[in-house]
Amino acid sequence: MKTTAEFRARAEAALAALGVDHDAWCVDDGAVRARSPLTGEELCGVRTHTAAEVADAVAAASEAFLTWREVPAPVRGALVKRLGELIGEHKEDLAALVTIEAGKIHTEALGEVQEMIDICDFAVGLSRQLYGRTMPSERVGHRLQETWQPLGVVGVISAFNFPVAVWSWNTAIALVCGDPVVWKPSELTPLCALGCDALLRRAMAEVGAPEGLHAVVIGDRAIGEALVDDPRVALVSATGSTRMGREVGPRVAARFGRSLLELGGNNAVIVTPSANLDQAVSSIVFGAAGTAGQRCTSTRRLLVHESVADEVVGRVARAFESLQAGDPFADGVLLGPLVNEAAFDAMQASLEKARAQGGEVVSGGERADVDADGFWVRPALVRMPAQEGVVLTETFAPILYVLTWSDFDEAIALHNAVPQGLSSGLFSNDVLEAERYLGASGADTGIANVNAGTSGAEIGGAFGGEKETGGGRESGSDAWRAYMRRATNTINYSGSVQLAQGVDFG
Ligand code: NAD
């Protein structure tokens, strides 16, 4: 494993290449401290904002909105096109920051940056397709239509585990929709945020976008709260834990703002007797152990038919044990560290609860043998007697609880009997089972897959989930509508006044 000094040097080189003013941002007395989970040590202090500075950023964004909303959407798309190009040119730099600050293995970090490029492409196309409908009017000589207009300042609050992609999902779409963005990234990944901000500023300067169109505000939850409470922020798009969403949602609602919540998951894979087990096992292993179980879409529950349970559990356990832990930059390493000690403690506490509930740890759960001070763990596979207690919660670490079933209705019921509703995967070659699972009384998650695992969504679909996952949708499909104001327009070209519903008012 490289030393903290070597990772710091790589991060500084990446920041310089991305155009971050190092001396302005990396300051000794910064309250937010950038750290690397790879060594558990500090990289640098980062200039941290005050609530008053958040208000200034929102004021500047509100001013920029007045200009930006008048720019034709396809011209706004040119800014996002340039941003996507710059991200492509700096893919390695951004991915290096993601690996150093979030601990993601390099191929996943590159994949995360690829998502940024993909969403920019999507948004550029979208900039010519912000369609409204026309509806038949019931009145002679009238036309009824809807138009979609820019909404206003979007406040983005993001989590540590997707430190660059979540920003891009929101920002690429918000910008083509005509909205400025003020971004409060996770306090665990400030350097990733500075890199993104610098690239967008370059693109803004090149296309002549208004000052204030984008700002990053660094700080802890208090800085997030300043965004949440500011009535000039029309939409708060917040990604993080259900605890955070429970605080943010009501506060935004209390001022009649709009919120888009992307919160925790407790995602399950169902394996049926007809499943291709090779396919199922490899998807389960990536879903549960990938990103060290630190994806909102990580597979946390394995609901397996009793006839294939022993075989599937045995194969997943062997696969877990064969995963190489170590330097996430190294070829062949598939397990990076947990983000910090608190995450490790939370994992151990959950395993303790699982044992107290009668769970049997079949494999893993302990610290992995890696020559570094970060918190690497072996993914845990735990057979549970019942779906209760700790199994109903999201622990942001690689723990896969196993439950068995004998009847498909029981599998669906187990699947849905958790408070969260993000992502889900069914492995079955039985078309009737697949259709039931996708139907009205099937999986109740925002993402439901057949013969595909719970994590690794593409940007083309709408992303998000139900229940305690928050109900928000971002990224592809028609998720853009959350970033715009819908207006219903009646145009009367009849030359006379006709009231709807035949009302006669003299
Ligand atoms: P977190 O909730 O601790 O923090 C997320 C962000 O919210 C941070 O920027 C934090 O500073 C801010 N924040 C926290 N409390 C706040 C408050 N009261 N007001 C305003 N801002 C506040 O989450 P985390 O540990 O960074 O990330 C892990 C969690 O995020 C997991 O639960 C995971 O499932 C979830 N997540 C969800 C999605 C999704 O799309 N559904 C994606 C990624 C992560």
Coordinates of C-alpha atoms and ligand atoms in Angstrom, one line a residue:
M1 CA 0.0 0.0 0.0
K2 CA 1.2 3.5 -0.8
T3 CA 1.7 6.0 2.0
T4 CA -0.6 8.9 2.8
A5 CA 2.0 11.2 1.4
E6 CA 1.9 9.4 -2.0
F7 CA -1.9 9.5 -2.1
R8 CA -1.8 13.2 -1.1
A9 CA 0.6 13.8 -4.0
R10 CA -1.6 11.9 -6.5
A11 CA -4.7 13.9 -5.2
E12 CA -2.8 17.2 -5.6
A13 CA -1.7 16.3 -9.1
A14 CA -5.4 15.4 -10.0
L15 CA -6.7 18.7 -8.5
A16 CA -4.1 20.7 -10.3
A17 CA -5.0 19.0 -13.6
L18 CA -8.7 19.6 -13.0
G19 CA -8.0 23.3 -12.4
V20 CA -8.5 23.6 -8.6
D21 CA -6.7 26.5 -7.0
H22 CA -4.9 24.4 -4.4
D23 CA -3.8 27.3 -2.1
A24 CA -7.3 28.8 -2.0
W25 CA -9.0 25.5 -1.0
C26 CA -6.4 23.4 0.8
V27 CA -5.8 25.3 4.0
D28 CA -4.4 24.1 7.3
D29 CA -7.2 25.6 9.4
G30 CA -10.1 24.2 7.3
A31 CA -12.8 22.7 9.6
V32 CA -13.5 19.9 7.1
R33 CA -10.6 17.6 6.9
A34 CA -10.1 15.5 3.7
R35 CA -9.0 12.0 4.6
S36 CA -8.3 8.8 2.7
P37 CA -10.0 5.5 3.9
L38 CA -7.0 3.8 2.3
T39 CA -4.7 4.8 5.1
G40 CA -7.2 6.3 7.6
E41 CA -5.1 9.4 7.6
E42 CA -5.7 13.0 6.8
L43 CA -4.9 14.5 3.3
C44 CA -5.4 18.1 4.1
G45 CA -7.8 20.7 5.6
V46 CA -10.3 22.2 3.2
R47 CA -11.7 25.7 3.2
T48 CA -15.1 25.4 4.9
H49 CA -18.1 27.7 4.3
T50 CA -20.3 29.5 6.7
A51 CA -24.1 29.7 6.6
A52 CA -23.7 33.3 5.5
E53 CA -21.6 32.2 2.6
V54 CA -24.3 29.7 1.6
A55 CA -26.8 32.5 1.6
D56 CA -24.4 34.5 -0.7
A57 CA -24.1 31.5 -3.0
V58 CA -27.8 31.1 -3.2
A59 CA -28.2 34.9 -3.9
A60 CA -25.6 34.7 -6.7
A61 CA -27.4 31.6 -8.1
S62 CA -30.8 33.4 -7.9
E63 CA -29.2 36.3 -9.9
A64 CA -27.8 33.8 -12.5
F65 CA -31.2 32.2 -12.8
L66 CA -32.6 35.4 -14.2
T67 CA -30.2 35.2 -17.2
W68 CA -30.0 31.4 -17.5
R69 CA -33.7 30.7 -17.7
E70 CA -33.9 32.9 -20.8
V71 CA -31.1 31.0 -22.6
P72 CA -32.7 28.5 -25.1
A73 CA -32.5 25.0 -23.7
P74 CA -30.4 23.6 -26.7
V75 CA -27.9 26.5 -26.0
R76 CA -27.9 25.5 -22.4
G77 CA -27.1 22.0 -23.6
A78 CA -23.8 23.3 -25.1
L79 CA -22.5 24.0 -21.6
V80 CA -23.3 20.4 -20.5
K81 CA -21.8 19.1 -23.8
R82 CA -18.5 20.9 -22.9
L83 CA -18.7 19.6 -19.3
G84 CA -19.0 16.1 -20.6
E85 CA -16.0 16.5 -22.8
L86 CA -13.9 17.9 -20.0
I87 CA -15.0 15.0 -17.7
G88 CA -13.9 12.6 -20.5
E89 CA -10.5 14.3 -20.8
H90 CA -10.1 14.1 -17.0
K91 CA -11.6 10.7 -16.3
E92 CA -8.4 9.3 -14.7
D93 CA -8.0 12.4 -12.4
L94 CA -11.6 12.3 -11.2
A95 CA -11.4 8.5 -10.7
A96 CA -8.2 8.8 -8.7
L97 CA -9.9 11.3 -6.4
V98 CA -12.8 9.0 -6.0
T99 CA -10.5 6.1 -5.1
I100 CA -8.4 8.1 -2.7
E101 CA -11.3 9.8 -0.9
A102 CA -14.0 7.2 -1.0
G103 CA -11.9 4.0 -1.3
K104 CA -13.6 2.7 -4.4
I105 CA -11.6 0.2 -6.5
H106 CA -10.3 1.8 -9.6
T107 CA -12.6 0.1 -12.1
E108 CA -15.6 1.2 -10.1
A109 CA -14.3 4.7 -9.8
L110 CA -13.8 4.8 -13.5
G111 CA -17.3 3.5 -13.9
E112 CA -18.6 6.2 -11.7
V113 CA -17.0 8.9 -13.9
Q114 CA -18.3 7.1 -17.0
E115 CA -21.8 7.7 -15.5
M116 CA -21.0 11.4 -15.4
I117 CA -20.1 11.3 -19.1
D118 CA -23.2 9.3 -19.9
I119 CA -25.6 11.7 -18.0
C120 CA -24.0 14.7 -19.8
D121 CA -24.8 13.0 -23.2
F122 CA -28.3 12.2 -22.0
A123 CA -28.8 15.8 -20.8
V124 CA -27.5 17.3 -24.1
G125 CA -30.1 15.2 -26.0
L126 CA -32.7 16.1 -23.5
S127 CA -32.1 19.8 -24.0
R128 CA -33.9 19.5 -27.3
Q129 CA -36.7 17.3 -25.9
L130 CA -38.2 19.1 -22.9
Y131 CA -41.6 18.3 -24.4
G132 CA -45.0 19.5 -23.1
R133 CA -48.3 18.0 -24.3
T134 CA -51.2 19.5 -26.0
M135 CA -54.7 18.4 -25.0
P136 CA -58.0 18.7 -26.8
S137 CA -59.9 21.7 -25.4
E138 CA -63.6 21.3 -24.7
R139 CA -64.2 24.9 -25.9
V140 CA -64.5 26.0 -29.5
G141 CA -61.5 28.1 -30.7
H142 CA -59.4 27.2 -27.7
R143 CA -56.1 25.4 -27.3
L144 CA -54.9 23.6 -24.2
Q145 CA -51.2 22.8 -23.6
E146 CA -48.6 22.4 -21.0
T147 CA -45.2 24.1 -21.0
W148 CA -42.2 23.3 -18.9
Q149 CA -40.3 26.2 -17.6
P150 CA -37.1 26.5 -15.5
L151 CA -37.8 26.1 -11.8
G152 CA -35.1 28.1 -9.9
V153 CA -32.1 27.3 -7.8
V154 CA -31.5 23.6 -7.1
G155 CA -29.7 22.7 -3.9
V156 CA -27.9 19.4 -4.2
I157 CA -26.9 17.5 -1.0
S158 CA -24.9 14.4 -1.7
A159 CA -23.5 11.3 0.1
F160 CA -19.9 10.1 0.3
N161 CA -20.3 6.9 -1.6
F162 CA -21.0 8.4 -5.1
P163 CA -19.0 11.5 -4.6
V164 CA -19.1 12.7 -8.3
A165 CA -21.9 10.8 -10.1
V166 CA -24.8 12.0 -8.0
W167 CA -23.7 15.6 -8.5
S168 CA -23.6 15.1 -12.2
W169 CA -27.0 13.3 -12.4
N170 CA -28.5 16.4 -10.8
T171 CA -26.4 19.1 -12.3
A172 CA -26.4 18.0 -15.9
I173 CA -30.2 17.8 -15.9
A174 CA -30.7 21.0 -13.8
L175 CA -28.5 23.0 -16.1
V176 CA -30.4 22.0 -19.3
C177 CA -33.6 22.6 -17.5
G178 CA -32.5 26.2 -16.8
D179 CA -31.7 25.9 -13.1
P180 CA -28.5 27.0 -11.3
V181 CA -27.0 24.6 -8.7
V182 CA -25.6 25.1 -5.3
W183 CA -23.9 21.8 -4.1
K184 CA -23.3 20.7 -0.6
P185 CA -21.1 17.5 -1.0
S186 CA -20.4 15.0 1.7
E187 CA -17.9 16.3 4.2
L188 CA -16.1 13.0 3.6
T189 CA -15.3 13.8 0.0
P190 CA -14.6 17.5 -0.4
L191 CA -11.7 17.1 -2.9
C192 CA -13.9 15.2 -5.4
A193 CA -16.4 18.1 -5.2
L194 CA -13.7 20.7 -5.8
G195 CA -12.6 18.8 -8.9
C196 CA -16.1 18.7 -10.4
D197 CA -16.7 22.3 -9.6
A198 CA -13.4 23.3 -11.3
L199 CA -14.4 21.5 -14.5
L200 CA -17.8 23.0 -14.6
R201 CA -16.3 26.5 -14.1
R202 CA -14.0 25.9 -17.0
A203 CA -16.9 24.9 -19.2
M204 CA -18.9 27.9 -18.0
A205 CA -16.1 30.3 -18.8
E206 CA -15.7 28.8 -22.3
V207 CA -19.4 29.1 -23.2
G208 CA -20.0 32.4 -21.4
A209 CA -22.4 31.1 -18.8
P210 CA -23.4 33.6 -16.0
E211 CA -21.4 33.8 -12.8
G212 CA -23.1 32.2 -9.9
L213 CA -24.6 29.4 -12.0
H214 CA -22.8 26.9 -9.9
A215 CA -21.3 26.9 -6.5
V216 CA -19.9 24.3 -4.2
V217 CA -20.3 24.9 -0.4
I218 CA -18.1 22.8 1.8
G219 CA -19.2 21.9 5.3
D220 CA -21.1 19.5 7.5
R221 CA -24.9 19.0 7.9
A222 CA -25.3 22.6 9.3
I223 CA -24.3 23.9 5.8
G224 CA -26.8 21.4 4.3
E225 CA -29.4 22.8 6.6
A226 CA -28.7 26.3 5.4
L227 CA -29.6 25.2 1.9
V228 CA -32.6 23.3 3.1
D229 CA -34.1 26.3 4.9
D230 CA -33.4 28.9 2.2
P231 CA -36.7 29.8 0.6
R232 CA -34.9 30.8 -2.6
V233 CA -33.9 27.2 -3.1
A234 CA -36.8 25.9 -5.2
L235 CA -35.7 22.2 -5.2
V236 CA -33.6 20.4 -2.6
S237 CA -32.2 17.2 -4.1
A238 CA -30.8 15.2 -1.2
T239 CA -29.0 11.9 -1.4
G240 CA -28.0 10.1 1.8
S241 CA -29.4 8.2 4.8
T242 CA -33.0 7.8 5.7
R243 CA -32.2 9.7 8.9
M244 CA -31.1 12.7 6.8
G245 CA -34.2 12.5 4.6
R246 CA -36.4 12.4 7.6
E247 CA -35.0 15.7 8.7
V248 CA -34.7 17.4 5.3
G249 CA -38.1 16.4 3.8
P250 CA -40.4 18.0 6.4
R251 CA -38.2 21.1 6.6
V252 CA -38.4 21.7 2.9
A253 CA -42.1 20.9 2.9
A254 CA -42.7 23.4 5.8
R255 CA -41.7 26.2 3.4
F256 CA -43.5 24.6 0.5
G257 CA -40.3 23.9 -1.3
R258 CA -39.9 20.9 -3.5
S259 CA -37.6 18.0 -2.5
L260 CA -36.2 15.0 -4.3
L261 CA -35.1 12.4 -1.8
E262 CA -32.7 9.5 -2.6
L263 CA -32.3 7.6 0.7
G264 CA -31.3 4.3 2.0
G265 CA -32.0 0.9 0.6
N266 CA -32.4 -2.7 1.9
N267 CA -32.3 -4.5 -1.4
A268 CA -33.0 -8.1 -1.9
V269 CA -32.3 -10.7 -4.5
I270 CA -34.8 -13.6 -4.9
V271 CA -33.4 -16.9 -6.2
T272 CA -36.0 -19.4 -7.5
P273 CA -35.4 -23.1 -8.3
S274 CA -35.4 -22.4 -12.1
A275 CA -32.7 -19.7 -11.8
N276 CA -29.4 -20.0 -13.6
L277 CA -27.3 -20.2 -10.5
D278 CA -24.0 -19.1 -12.1
Q279 CA -25.7 -15.9 -13.1
A280 CA -27.4 -15.4 -9.8
V281 CA -24.2 -16.1 -7.7
S282 CA -22.0 -13.7 -9.6
S283 CA -24.7 -11.0 -9.5
I284 CA -25.2 -11.5 -5.8
V285 CA -21.4 -11.4 -5.1
F286 CA -21.0 -8.1 -7.0
G287 CA -24.2 -6.7 -5.4
A288 CA -23.2 -7.5 -1.9
A289 CA -19.5 -7.1 -1.8
G290 CA -18.9 -4.5 -4.6
T291 CA -17.9 -1.1 -3.2
A292 CA -17.5 -2.9 0.1
G293 CA -21.3 -3.0 0.5
Q294 CA -21.4 0.8 0.4
R295 CA -23.9 1.4 -2.4
C296 CA -27.5 2.4 -1.8
T297 CA -28.3 -0.4 -4.1
S298 CA -26.0 -3.0 -2.5
T299 CA -27.6 -6.4 -2.1
R300 CA -28.4 -6.8 1.6
R301 CA -30.9 -9.7 1.7
L302 CA -30.7 -13.0 -0.2
L303 CA -34.1 -14.7 -0.4
V304 CA -33.5 -18.1 -1.7
H305 CA -35.8 -21.1 -2.3
E306 CA -35.1 -23.8 0.2
S307 CA -34.3 -26.4 -2.5
V308 CA -31.3 -24.4 -3.7
A309 CA -30.3 -22.6 -0.5
D310 CA -27.4 -24.7 0.6
E311 CA -25.8 -24.7 -2.9
V312 CA -26.3 -20.9 -3.3
V313 CA -25.0 -20.1 0.2
G314 CA -22.0 -22.4 -0.3
R315 CA -21.1 -20.8 -3.6
V316 CA -21.6 -17.2 -2.4
A317 CA -19.4 -18.0 0.7
R318 CA -16.6 -19.4 -1.4
A319 CA -16.8 -16.4 -3.8
F320 CA -16.7 -14.0 -0.9
E321 CA -13.7 -15.7 0.5
S322 CA -11.8 -15.6 -2.8
L323 CA -12.2 -11.8 -3.2
Q324 CA -8.9 -10.0 -3.0
A325 CA -8.7 -7.1 -0.6
G326 CA -6.0 -4.5 -0.8
D327 CA -4.9 -1.4 -2.6
P328 CA -7.9 -0.4 -4.7
F329 CA -5.6 0.9 -7.4
A330 CA -4.0 -2.5 -7.9
D331 CA -5.2 -4.9 -10.6
G332 CA -7.2 -7.9 -9.3
V333 CA -8.2 -6.2 -6.1
L334 CA -12.0 -6.2 -5.7
L335 CA -12.4 -5.1 -2.1
G336 CA -11.6 -1.6 -1.0
P337 CA -12.0 -0.4 2.6
L338 CA -15.0 0.9 4.5
V339 CA -15.1 4.6 4.6
N340 CA -14.0 5.0 8.2
E341 CA -13.9 3.4 11.7
A342 CA -17.5 4.4 12.4
A343 CA -18.6 2.3 9.5
F344 CA -16.6 -0.6 10.8
D345 CA -18.1 -0.3 14.3
A346 CA -21.6 -0.1 12.8
M347 CA -21.0 -3.3 10.8
Q348 CA -19.7 -5.1 14.0
A349 CA -22.7 -3.9 16.0
S350 CA -25.1 -5.2 13.3
L351 CA -23.4 -8.6 13.2
E352 CA -23.6 -8.7 17.0
K353 CA -27.4 -8.0 16.8
A354 CA -27.7 -10.7 14.1
R355 CA -26.1 -13.3 16.3
A356 CA -28.3 -12.3 19.2
Q357 CA -31.3 -12.8 16.9
G358 CA -30.1 -16.4 16.2
G359 CA -28.2 -15.6 13.0
E360 CA -25.3 -17.8 11.9
V361 CA -22.3 -16.1 10.4
V362 CA -21.4 -18.5 7.6
S363 CA -18.5 -16.5 6.3
G364 CA -16.6 -13.2 6.8
G365 CA -17.4 -10.2 9.0
E366 CA -13.9 -9.8 10.4
R367 CA -11.2 -7.3 9.4
A368 CA -9.4 -8.3 6.2
D369 CA -5.7 -8.9 6.3
V370 CA -4.4 -5.8 4.5
D371 CA -1.2 -4.1 5.2
A372 CA -2.7 -0.7 5.9
D373 CA -4.5 1.2 8.6
G374 CA -7.8 1.6 6.8
F375 CA -10.9 -0.6 7.6
W376 CA -11.0 -3.5 5.2
V377 CA -13.5 -6.2 6.0
R378 CA -14.4 -9.6 4.7
P379 CA -17.9 -9.5 3.4
A380 CA -20.3 -11.3 5.8
L381 CA -22.8 -13.9 4.9
V382 CA -25.3 -14.5 7.7
R383 CA -28.1 -17.1 7.7
M384 CA -31.1 -15.7 9.6
P385 CA -34.0 -17.6 11.2
A386 CA -36.4 -14.7 10.5
Q387 CA -36.6 -11.3 8.8
E388 CA -36.8 -9.1 11.8
G389 CA -34.8 -6.6 13.9
V390 CA -31.4 -5.8 12.3
V391 CA -32.5 -7.4 9.0
L392 CA -35.0 -4.6 8.6
T393 CA -32.3 -1.9 8.7
E394 CA -29.6 -0.7 6.3
T395 CA -26.1 -1.2 7.6
F396 CA -23.8 0.5 5.2
A397 CA -21.3 -2.3 5.0
P398 CA -21.0 -5.7 3.2
I399 CA -23.5 -7.9 5.2
L400 CA -25.7 -10.3 3.3
Y401 CA -28.5 -11.8 5.3
V402 CA -29.9 -15.1 4.0
L403 CA -33.5 -16.2 4.4
T404 CA -35.3 -19.2 2.8
W405 CA -38.8 -19.6 1.5
S406 CA -40.8 -22.5 0.0
D407 CA -43.6 -20.7 -1.9
F408 CA -43.2 -17.8 -4.4
D409 CA -45.9 -15.7 -2.7
E410 CA -43.9 -16.0 0.5
A411 CA -40.8 -14.8 -1.3
I412 CA -42.6 -11.7 -2.6
A413 CA -44.1 -11.0 0.9
L414 CA -40.6 -11.3 2.5
H415 CA -39.2 -9.1 -0.2
N416 CA -41.7 -6.3 0.5
A417 CA -41.8 -6.6 4.3
V418 CA -39.0 -4.0 4.9
P419 CA -39.4 -0.3 5.3
Q420 CA -37.1 0.6 2.4
G421 CA -37.9 0.3 -1.3
L422 CA -35.0 1.0 -3.6
S423 CA -33.8 -1.9 -5.7
S424 CA -34.5 -5.6 -6.3
G425 CA -33.5 -8.6 -8.4
L426 CA -35.3 -11.8 -9.3
F427 CA -33.4 -14.7 -10.7
S428 CA -35.8 -17.0 -12.4
N429 CA -36.3 -18.6 -15.8
D430 CA -40.0 -19.0 -15.1
V431 CA -41.9 -16.4 -17.2
L432 CA -44.9 -16.5 -14.9
E433 CA -42.8 -15.8 -11.8
A434 CA -41.1 -13.0 -13.6
E435 CA -44.3 -11.3 -14.6
R436 CA -45.8 -11.7 -11.1
Y437 CA -42.7 -10.1 -9.6
L438 CA -42.9 -7.2 -12.0
G439 CA -46.7 -6.8 -11.6
A440 CA -48.9 -4.7 -9.3
S441 CA -48.6 -7.1 -6.4
G442 CA -44.9 -7.9 -7.1
A443 CA -41.8 -6.1 -5.9
D444 CA -42.6 -2.7 -4.4
T445 CA -39.2 -1.1 -5.2
G446 CA -38.4 1.7 -7.6
I447 CA -36.0 -0.6 -9.4
A448 CA -37.0 -4.2 -10.1
N449 CA -34.8 -6.4 -12.2
V450 CA -35.1 -9.9 -13.7
N451 CA -32.0 -11.9 -14.0
A452 CA -29.9 -8.9 -13.0
G453 CA -28.7 -7.9 -9.6
T454 CA -29.7 -4.9 -7.5
S455 CA -26.7 -2.6 -8.2
G456 CA -25.2 -1.1 -11.3
A457 CA -28.1 0.9 -12.7
E458 CA -27.8 2.6 -16.1
I459 CA -28.4 6.3 -16.4
G460 CA -31.1 6.0 -19.0
G461 CA -33.8 4.9 -16.5
A462 CA -35.2 6.9 -13.7
F463 CA -33.3 6.1 -10.5
G464 CA -34.9 6.0 -7.0
G465 CA -37.1 4.2 -4.7
E466 CA -40.3 4.1 -2.6
K467 CA -41.1 4.1 1.1
E468 CA -38.1 5.1 3.3
T469 CA -36.0 5.4 0.2
G470 CA -37.8 8.7 -0.2
G471 CA -39.8 8.5 -3.4
G472 CA -37.5 10.7 -5.5
R473 CA -36.4 9.9 -9.1
E474 CA -33.4 11.3 -10.8
S475 CA -31.1 10.6 -13.8
G476 CA -32.9 9.4 -16.9
S477 CA -36.4 8.8 -18.3
D478 CA -38.7 11.8 -17.4
A479 CA -36.9 12.5 -14.0
W480 CA -36.1 16.0 -15.5
R481 CA -39.6 17.0 -14.8
A482 CA -38.7 17.4 -11.1
Y483 CA -36.3 20.2 -12.1
M484 CA -38.9 22.3 -14.0
R485 CA -42.1 24.2 -13.4
R486 CA -45.1 22.8 -15.3
A487 CA -47.6 25.4 -16.6
T488 CA -51.0 24.6 -18.1
N489 CA -51.9 27.1 -20.7
T490 CA -55.3 27.9 -22.2
I491 CA -55.2 30.0 -25.4
N492 CA -58.5 31.4 -26.6
Y493 CA -58.5 32.3 -30.3
S494 CA -62.3 32.2 -30.7
G495 CA -63.0 35.9 -30.2
S496 CA -65.6 35.2 -27.6
V497 CA -65.6 34.3 -23.9
Q498 CA -66.6 30.7 -23.2
L499 CA -66.4 29.4 -19.7
A500 CA -65.3 25.8 -19.1
Q501 CA -67.9 23.2 -18.0
G502 CA -70.6 25.3 -19.8
V503 CA -70.8 27.8 -17.0
D504 CA -73.0 30.8 -17.9
F505 CA -72.0 34.0 -16.0
G506 CA -74.2 36.6 -17.6
Ligands
NAD1 P1 -25.6 10.9 5.3 O1 -27.0 10.9 5.5 O2 -24.7 10.8 6.6 O3 -25.1 12.2 4.6 C1 -25.5 12.6 3.3 C2 -25.4 14.1 3.1 O4 -26.4 14.7 3.9 C3 -24.1 14.7 3.6 O5 -23.7 15.7 2.7 C4 -24.4 15.3 4.9 O6 -23.6 16.3 5.3 C5 -25.8 15.8 4.7 N1 -26.7 15.9 5.8 C6 -26.8 15.0 6.9 N2 -27.8 15.4 7.7 C7 -28.3 16.6 7.2 C8 -29.4 17.4 7.6 N3 -30.0 17.2 8.7 N4 -29.7 18.5 6.8 C9 -29.0 18.7 5.6 N5 -28.0 17.9 5.2 C10 -27.6 16.8 6.0 O7 -25.2 9.7 4.3 P2 -23.8 9.1 3.9 O8 -23.2 8.3 5.1 O9 -22.9 10.1 3.3 O10 -24.2 8.1 2.7 C11 -24.7 6.8 2.9 C12 -26.2 6.8 2.8 O11 -26.7 7.4 1.6 C13 -26.8 5.4 2.8 O12 -28.0 5.4 3.6 C14 -27.1 5.2 1.3 O13 -28.1 4.2 1.1 C15 -27.6 6.6 1.0 N6 -27.5 6.8 -0.5 C16 -28.6 6.8 -1.2 C17 -28.6 6.9 -2.6 C18 -29.8 6.9 -3.4 O14 -29.7 7.3 -4.6 N7 -30.9 6.4 -2.9 C19 -27.3 7.1 -3.2 C20 -26.2 7.1 -2.4 C21 -26.3 6.9 -1.1

